[in-house]
Amino acid sequence: GQNIDQPTEMTATEGAIVQINCTYQTSGFNGLFWYQQHAGEAPTFLSYNVLDGLEEKGRFSSFLSRSKGYSYLLLKELQMKDSASYLCAVVYNTDKLIFGTGTRLQVFP
Amino acid sequence: DVKVTQSSRYLVKRTGEKVFLECVQDMDHENMFWYRQDPGLGLRLIYFSYDVKMKEKGDIPEGYSVSREKKERFSLILESASTNQTSMYLCASSLSPGGRLHEQYFGPGTRLTVT
C-alpha cells in the first residue's frame, strides 16, 4: 500500500529555522507537494518537487530525494503567522494523490 | 485566481437525514475531489471525478455518493447521515491528473455535525 510519514507536532521560536520531514513509500512516484493549512482554513499550495534537489521560494524551501523516498520543507526566519499544519502529499501511479496526516507547527515568541 | 466554493461553512444534521454538500469551481478544471479531514487521520479521499458524469471511489466511499452533472459542480451526498460522519469536508479541484497539474485548489470546507 501507499504510505506517508510526517512528525505529528513541532515547536520552534520566532526567527529560527525549522525542518519538517516527510518520508513516503508509494508506487509510480510522480511528484510531491507541500501544503500549508491554518487552523479552520483550507490547505494552500506551498511547493512541488518532482526531481531530486532543493527548490527555494523566499523563506520556504523544499527538498526531494527520490532514491530515499524523502522530502523536507525548510522554513527560515520563522514568523508567528507560520504557525499552521504542513501537509506532505505524493502523486503516485501517474494520477493518484495521497496526503500525509500533517505536521502541526507552533511558533513561539 | 481559482475559486472553489462550498455551499455551507457549518451544518448540523440529525442521524438518518439525507445531506447534500455542494461544491463549485470557476476555473474550468477537469478534476474534482471530496475529502474528509479528521484529527490524527489527515485528509482522506471519499470520491473523485475526472470528467462530467464520471465518478470514482476513493479510499472511504462507504455511506457516500456523488453527482457531477456539470463540469463546475460536484456534489457529495450522505444518503443517511450517521454520527461517525461528523467531520470537516473539503472539496478540491485540479486542472488535470498527474504531476504538477495535479495541484489541488481547496474550498473553505464544511464542518458537518451529525447529532
mmCIF file of C-alpha atoms in Angstrom:
data_model
loop_
_atom_site.group_PDB
_atom_site.id
_atom_site.type_symbol
_atom_site.label_atom_id
_atom_site.label_comp_id
_atom_site.label_asym_id
_atom_site.label_seq_id
_atom_site.Cartn_x
_atom_site.Cartn_y
_atom_site.Cartn_z
ATOM 1 C CA GLY A 1 0.000 0.000 0.000
ATOM 2 C CA GLN A 2 0.913 3.658 -0.147
ATOM 3 C CA ASN A 3 2.215 5.368 2.968
ATOM 4 C CA ILE A 4 3.435 8.786 4.056
ATOM 5 C CA ASP A 5 5.014 9.601 7.423
ATOM 6 C CA GLN A 6 5.423 13.040 8.977
ATOM 7 C CA PRO A 7 6.015 14.089 12.589
ATOM 8 C CA THR A 8 2.769 14.978 14.321
ATOM 9 C CA GLU A 9 3.898 18.165 16.039
ATOM 10 C CA MET A 10 6.880 20.500 16.142
ATOM 11 C CA THR A 11 7.644 23.684 18.010
ATOM 12 C CA ALA A 12 10.084 26.464 17.198
ATOM 13 C CA THR A 13 10.950 30.021 18.139
ATOM 14 C CA GLU A 14 10.261 33.137 16.123
ATOM 15 C CA GLY A 15 13.238 33.945 13.868
ATOM 16 C CA ALA A 16 14.560 30.373 13.930
ATOM 17 C CA ILE A 17 14.809 27.761 11.175
ATOM 18 C CA VAL A 18 12.718 24.583 11.210
ATOM 19 C CA GLN A 19 12.835 21.490 9.004
ATOM 20 C CA ILE A 20 9.740 19.328 8.574
ATOM 21 C CA ASN A 21 10.459 15.860 7.234
ATOM 22 C CA CYS A 22 8.305 13.593 5.105
ATOM 23 C CA THR A 23 9.068 10.013 4.137
ATOM 24 C CA TYR A 24 6.969 8.051 1.697
ATOM 25 C CA GLN A 25 6.545 4.584 0.254
ATOM 26 C CA THR A 26 4.499 4.691 -2.941
ATOM 27 C CA SER A 27 4.448 3.047 -6.336
ATOM 28 C CA GLY A 28 4.990 5.052 -9.510
ATOM 29 C CA PHE A 29 6.156 8.286 -7.842
ATOM 30 C CA ASN A 30 5.189 11.321 -9.896
ATOM 31 C CA GLY A 31 5.822 14.343 -7.702
ATOM 32 C CA LEU A 32 5.468 15.661 -4.163
ATOM 33 C CA PHE A 33 3.515 18.643 -2.897
ATOM 34 C CA TRP A 34 3.699 20.616 0.326
ATOM 35 C CA TYR A 35 0.618 22.459 1.535
ATOM 36 C CA GLN A 36 0.087 24.853 4.429
ATOM 37 C CA GLN A 37 -3.139 24.753 6.414
ATOM 38 C CA HIS A 38 -4.025 27.287 9.103
ATOM 39 C CA ALA A 39 -6.484 26.136 11.744
ATOM 40 C CA GLY A 40 -10.041 26.152 10.406
ATOM 41 C CA GLU A 41 -8.947 27.011 6.888
ATOM 42 C CA ALA A 42 -8.353 25.169 3.628
ATOM 43 C CA PRO A 43 -4.907 23.868 2.628
ATOM 44 C CA THR A 44 -2.962 26.140 0.281
ATOM 45 C CA PHE A 45 -0.140 25.196 -2.082
ATOM 46 C CA LEU A 46 3.446 25.846 -0.998
ATOM 47 C CA SER A 47 5.724 23.837 -3.288
ATOM 48 C CA TYR A 48 6.092 20.998 -5.763
ATOM 49 C CA ASN A 49 9.129 18.744 -6.343
ATOM 50 C CA VAL A 50 9.482 16.053 -8.957
ATOM 51 C CA LEU A 51 13.273 15.992 -9.463
ATOM 52 C CA ASP A 52 15.912 15.488 -6.789
ATOM 53 C CA GLY A 53 17.222 18.616 -5.178
ATOM 54 C CA LEU A 54 16.222 21.815 -3.492
ATOM 55 C CA GLU A 55 13.534 24.246 -4.635
ATOM 56 C CA GLU A 56 13.728 27.643 -2.972
ATOM 57 C CA LYS A 57 10.888 30.116 -2.743
ATOM 58 C CA GLY A 58 11.535 33.027 -0.417
ATOM 59 C CA ARG A 59 11.652 31.893 3.209
ATOM 60 C CA PHE A 60 10.458 28.397 2.252
ATOM 61 C CA SER A 61 12.490 25.662 0.555
ATOM 62 C CA SER A 62 11.598 22.076 -0.270
ATOM 63 C CA PHE A 63 13.987 19.211 -0.874
ATOM 64 C CA LEU A 64 13.428 15.844 -2.517
ATOM 65 C CA SER A 65 15.429 12.613 -2.682
ATOM 66 C CA ARG A 66 13.552 10.074 -4.769
ATOM 67 C CA SER A 67 16.006 7.252 -4.069
ATOM 68 C CA LYS A 68 15.440 7.676 -0.329
ATOM 69 C CA GLY A 69 11.710 8.367 -0.522
ATOM 70 C CA TYR A 70 12.342 11.529 1.467
ATOM 71 C CA SER A 71 11.442 15.183 1.380
ATOM 72 C CA TYR A 72 11.702 18.089 3.750
ATOM 73 C CA LEU A 73 10.235 21.560 3.997
ATOM 74 C CA LEU A 74 12.592 24.184 5.387
ATOM 75 C CA LEU A 75 11.148 27.343 6.889
ATOM 76 C CA LYS A 76 13.583 30.183 7.627
ATOM 77 C CA GLU A 77 13.175 33.351 9.697
ATOM 78 C CA LEU A 78 10.092 31.918 11.320
ATOM 79 C CA GLN A 79 7.193 34.247 11.967
ATOM 80 C CA MET A 80 4.188 33.786 14.234
ATOM 81 C CA LYS A 81 1.960 33.505 11.167
ATOM 82 C CA ASP A 82 3.850 30.345 10.176
ATOM 83 C CA SER A 83 2.039 28.500 12.975
ATOM 84 C CA ALA A 84 -0.028 26.047 10.946
ATOM 85 C CA SER A 85 -0.183 22.438 9.807
ATOM 86 C CA TYR A 86 2.053 21.396 6.931
ATOM 87 C CA LEU A 87 0.832 18.585 4.703
ATOM 88 C CA CYS A 88 3.019 16.428 2.513
ATOM 89 C CA ALA A 89 1.232 14.859 -0.495
ATOM 90 C CA VAL A 90 2.603 12.432 -3.083
ATOM 91 C CA VAL A 91 1.391 11.840 -6.641
ATOM 92 C CA TYR A 92 1.704 8.152 -7.474
ATOM 93 C CA ASN A 93 0.672 5.780 -10.254
ATOM 94 C CA THR A 94 0.509 8.755 -12.638
ATOM 95 C CA ASP A 95 -2.622 10.422 -11.330
ATOM 96 C CA LYS A 96 -3.354 9.402 -7.733
ATOM 97 C CA LEU A 97 -2.640 11.688 -4.799
ATOM 98 C CA ILE A 98 -2.161 10.685 -1.163
ATOM 99 C CA PHE A 99 -1.789 13.094 1.760
ATOM 100 C CA GLY A 100 0.186 12.605 4.930
ATOM 101 C CA THR A 101 -1.531 13.325 8.238
ATOM 102 C CA GLY A 102 0.250 16.655 8.544
ATOM 103 C CA THR A 103 2.715 18.263 10.944
ATOM 104 C CA ARG A 104 1.363 20.888 13.308
ATOM 105 C CA LEU A 105 3.967 23.621 13.793
ATOM 106 C CA GLN A 106 3.724 26.035 16.699
ATOM 107 C CA VAL A 107 5.925 29.119 16.632
ATOM 108 C CA PHE A 108 6.566 30.822 19.961
ATOM 109 C CA PRO A 109 7.792 34.375 20.539
ATOM 110 C CA ASP B 1 -7.279 33.058 -9.124
ATOM 111 C CA VAL B 2 -9.024 29.741 -8.865
ATOM 112 C CA LYS B 3 -12.008 29.867 -6.636
ATOM 113 C CA VAL B 4 -13.624 26.827 -5.090
ATOM 114 C CA THR B 5 -16.744 27.473 -3.078
ATOM 115 C CA GLN B 6 -18.756 25.204 -0.837
ATOM 116 C CA SER B 7 -22.400 25.693 -0.008
ATOM 117 C CA SER B 8 -22.072 25.868 3.785
ATOM 118 C CA ARG B 9 -19.299 26.505 6.314
ATOM 119 C CA TYR B 10 -21.204 24.863 9.161
ATOM 120 C CA LEU B 11 -24.005 22.321 9.048
ATOM 121 C CA VAL B 12 -25.863 20.432 11.777
ATOM 122 C CA LYS B 13 -27.988 17.442 10.784
ATOM 123 C CA ARG B 14 -29.800 14.644 12.538
ATOM 124 C CA THR B 15 -28.987 10.958 12.258
ATOM 125 C CA GLY B 16 -30.754 9.418 9.282
ATOM 126 C CA GLU B 17 -31.166 12.654 7.333
ATOM 127 C CA LYS B 18 -30.067 12.894 3.715
ATOM 128 C CA VAL B 19 -27.365 15.551 3.415
ATOM 129 C CA PHE B 20 -26.176 17.405 0.314
ATOM 130 C CA LEU B 21 -22.836 19.213 0.192
ATOM 131 C CA GLU B 22 -22.306 21.336 -2.893
ATOM 132 C CA CYS B 23 -19.015 22.431 -4.415
ATOM 133 C CA VAL B 24 -18.466 24.806 -7.338
ATOM 134 C CA GLN B 25 -15.199 25.782 -9.046
ATOM 135 C CA ASP B 26 -14.834 28.604 -11.544
ATOM 136 C CA MET B 27 -11.626 27.749 -13.416
ATOM 137 C CA ASP B 28 -12.794 25.077 -15.840
ATOM 138 C CA HIS B 29 -10.862 22.356 -14.006
ATOM 139 C CA GLU B 30 -11.327 18.790 -15.193
ATOM 140 C CA ASN B 31 -10.869 17.125 -11.819
ATOM 141 C CA MET B 32 -12.845 17.480 -8.644
ATOM 142 C CA PHE B 33 -12.447 15.743 -5.292
ATOM 143 C CA TRP B 34 -14.189 15.297 -1.983
ATOM 144 C CA TYR B 35 -12.148 14.699 1.181
ATOM 145 C CA ARG B 36 -12.915 14.445 4.827
ATOM 146 C CA GLN B 37 -10.415 15.609 7.408
ATOM 147 C CA ASP B 38 -10.314 14.241 10.938
ATOM 148 C CA PRO B 39 -7.738 14.850 13.696
ATOM 149 C CA GLY B 40 -4.896 12.348 13.503
ATOM 150 C CA LEU B 41 -6.162 10.864 10.246
ATOM 151 C CA GLY B 42 -5.400 13.665 7.833
ATOM 152 C CA LEU B 43 -7.154 14.146 4.521
ATOM 153 C CA ARG B 44 -8.902 11.047 3.230
ATOM 154 C CA LEU B 45 -10.331 10.822 -0.268
ATOM 155 C CA ILE B 46 -14.019 9.945 -0.476
ATOM 156 C CA TYR B 47 -14.784 10.269 -4.201
ATOM 157 C CA PHE B 48 -13.314 11.979 -7.212
ATOM 158 C CA SER B 49 -14.287 12.828 -10.753
ATOM 159 C CA TYR B 50 -12.120 13.405 -13.810
ATOM 160 C CA ASP B 51 -14.976 14.403 -16.115
ATOM 161 C CA VAL B 52 -18.627 15.292 -16.190
ATOM 162 C CA LYS B 53 -20.861 12.322 -15.350
ATOM 163 C CA MET B 54 -17.798 10.375 -14.284
ATOM 164 C CA LYS B 55 -17.051 9.369 -10.701
ATOM 165 C CA GLU B 56 -14.643 7.045 -8.975
ATOM 166 C CA LYS B 57 -14.448 5.781 -5.435
ATOM 167 C CA GLY B 58 -11.655 6.993 -3.254
ATOM 168 C CA ASP B 59 -10.390 5.378 -0.079
ATOM 169 C CA ILE B 60 -13.509 5.717 2.082
ATOM 170 C CA PRO B 61 -16.635 5.837 -0.130
ATOM 171 C CA GLU B 62 -18.962 3.862 2.157
ATOM 172 C CA GLY B 63 -22.027 5.847 3.157
ATOM 173 C CA TYR B 64 -21.456 8.498 0.491
ATOM 174 C CA SER B 65 -22.380 9.096 -3.121
ATOM 175 C CA VAL B 66 -21.582 11.905 -5.555
ATOM 176 C CA SER B 67 -23.020 13.650 -8.567
ATOM 177 C CA ARG B 68 -21.309 15.624 -11.322
ATOM 178 C CA GLU B 69 -23.865 16.822 -13.842
ATOM 179 C CA LYS B 70 -21.889 19.933 -14.842
ATOM 180 C CA LYS B 71 -18.146 20.454 -15.098
ATOM 181 C CA GLU B 72 -18.045 23.157 -12.446
ATOM 182 C CA ARG B 73 -20.197 21.428 -9.833
ATOM 183 C CA PHE B 74 -19.509 18.347 -7.715
ATOM 184 C CA SER B 75 -21.965 17.288 -5.043
ATOM 185 C CA LEU B 76 -21.410 14.953 -2.113
ATOM 186 C CA ILE B 77 -24.438 13.121 -0.744
ATOM 187 C CA LEU B 78 -24.740 11.414 2.594
ATOM 188 C CA GLU B 79 -27.627 9.035 1.993
ATOM 189 C CA SER B 80 -28.438 8.534 5.676
ATOM 190 C CA ALA B 81 -26.227 10.606 7.948
ATOM 191 C CA SER B 82 -24.633 8.901 10.926
ATOM 192 C CA THR B 83 -22.693 10.316 13.867
ATOM 193 C CA ASN B 84 -19.416 8.853 12.561
ATOM 194 C CA GLN B 85 -19.768 11.146 9.549
ATOM 195 C CA THR B 86 -19.274 14.184 11.749
ATOM 196 C CA SER B 87 -16.188 15.739 10.186
ATOM 197 C CA MET B 88 -14.699 18.572 8.148
ATOM 198 C CA TYR B 89 -15.471 18.053 4.448
ATOM 199 C CA LEU B 90 -13.178 19.636 1.888
ATOM 200 C CA CYS B 91 -13.795 19.926 -1.818
ATOM 201 C CA ALA B 92 -10.877 20.424 -4.214
ATOM 202 C CA SER B 93 -10.254 20.783 -7.924
ATOM 203 C CA SER B 94 -7.210 20.425 -10.158
ATOM 204 C CA LEU B 95 -6.509 21.185 -13.781
ATOM 205 C CA SER B 96 -5.515 17.701 -14.851
ATOM 206 C CA PRO B 97 -4.419 14.432 -13.294
ATOM 207 C CA GLY B 98 -0.703 13.843 -12.998
ATOM 208 C CA GLY B 99 2.363 15.722 -11.903
ATOM 209 C CA ARG B 100 2.397 19.453 -11.327
ATOM 210 C CA LEU B 101 -1.044 19.848 -12.859
ATOM 211 C CA HIS B 102 -2.434 17.783 -10.016
ATOM 212 C CA GLU B 103 -2.054 20.778 -7.675
ATOM 213 C CA GLN B 104 -5.280 20.857 -5.734
ATOM 214 C CA TYR B 105 -7.227 24.029 -5.015
ATOM 215 C CA PHE B 106 -9.386 23.644 -1.951
ATOM 216 C CA GLY B 107 -12.678 25.137 -0.908
ATOM 217 C CA PRO B 108 -13.078 26.608 2.595
ATOM 218 C CA GLY B 109 -14.571 23.393 3.979
ATOM 219 C CA THR B 110 -17.881 22.419 5.563
ATOM 220 C CA ARG B 111 -17.863 21.398 9.189
ATOM 221 C CA LEU B 112 -20.677 18.880 9.462
ATOM 222 C CA THR B 113 -22.044 17.753 12.802
ATOM 223 C CA VAL B 114 -24.466 14.834 12.902
ATOM 224 C CA THR B 115 -26.422 14.518 16.151
#
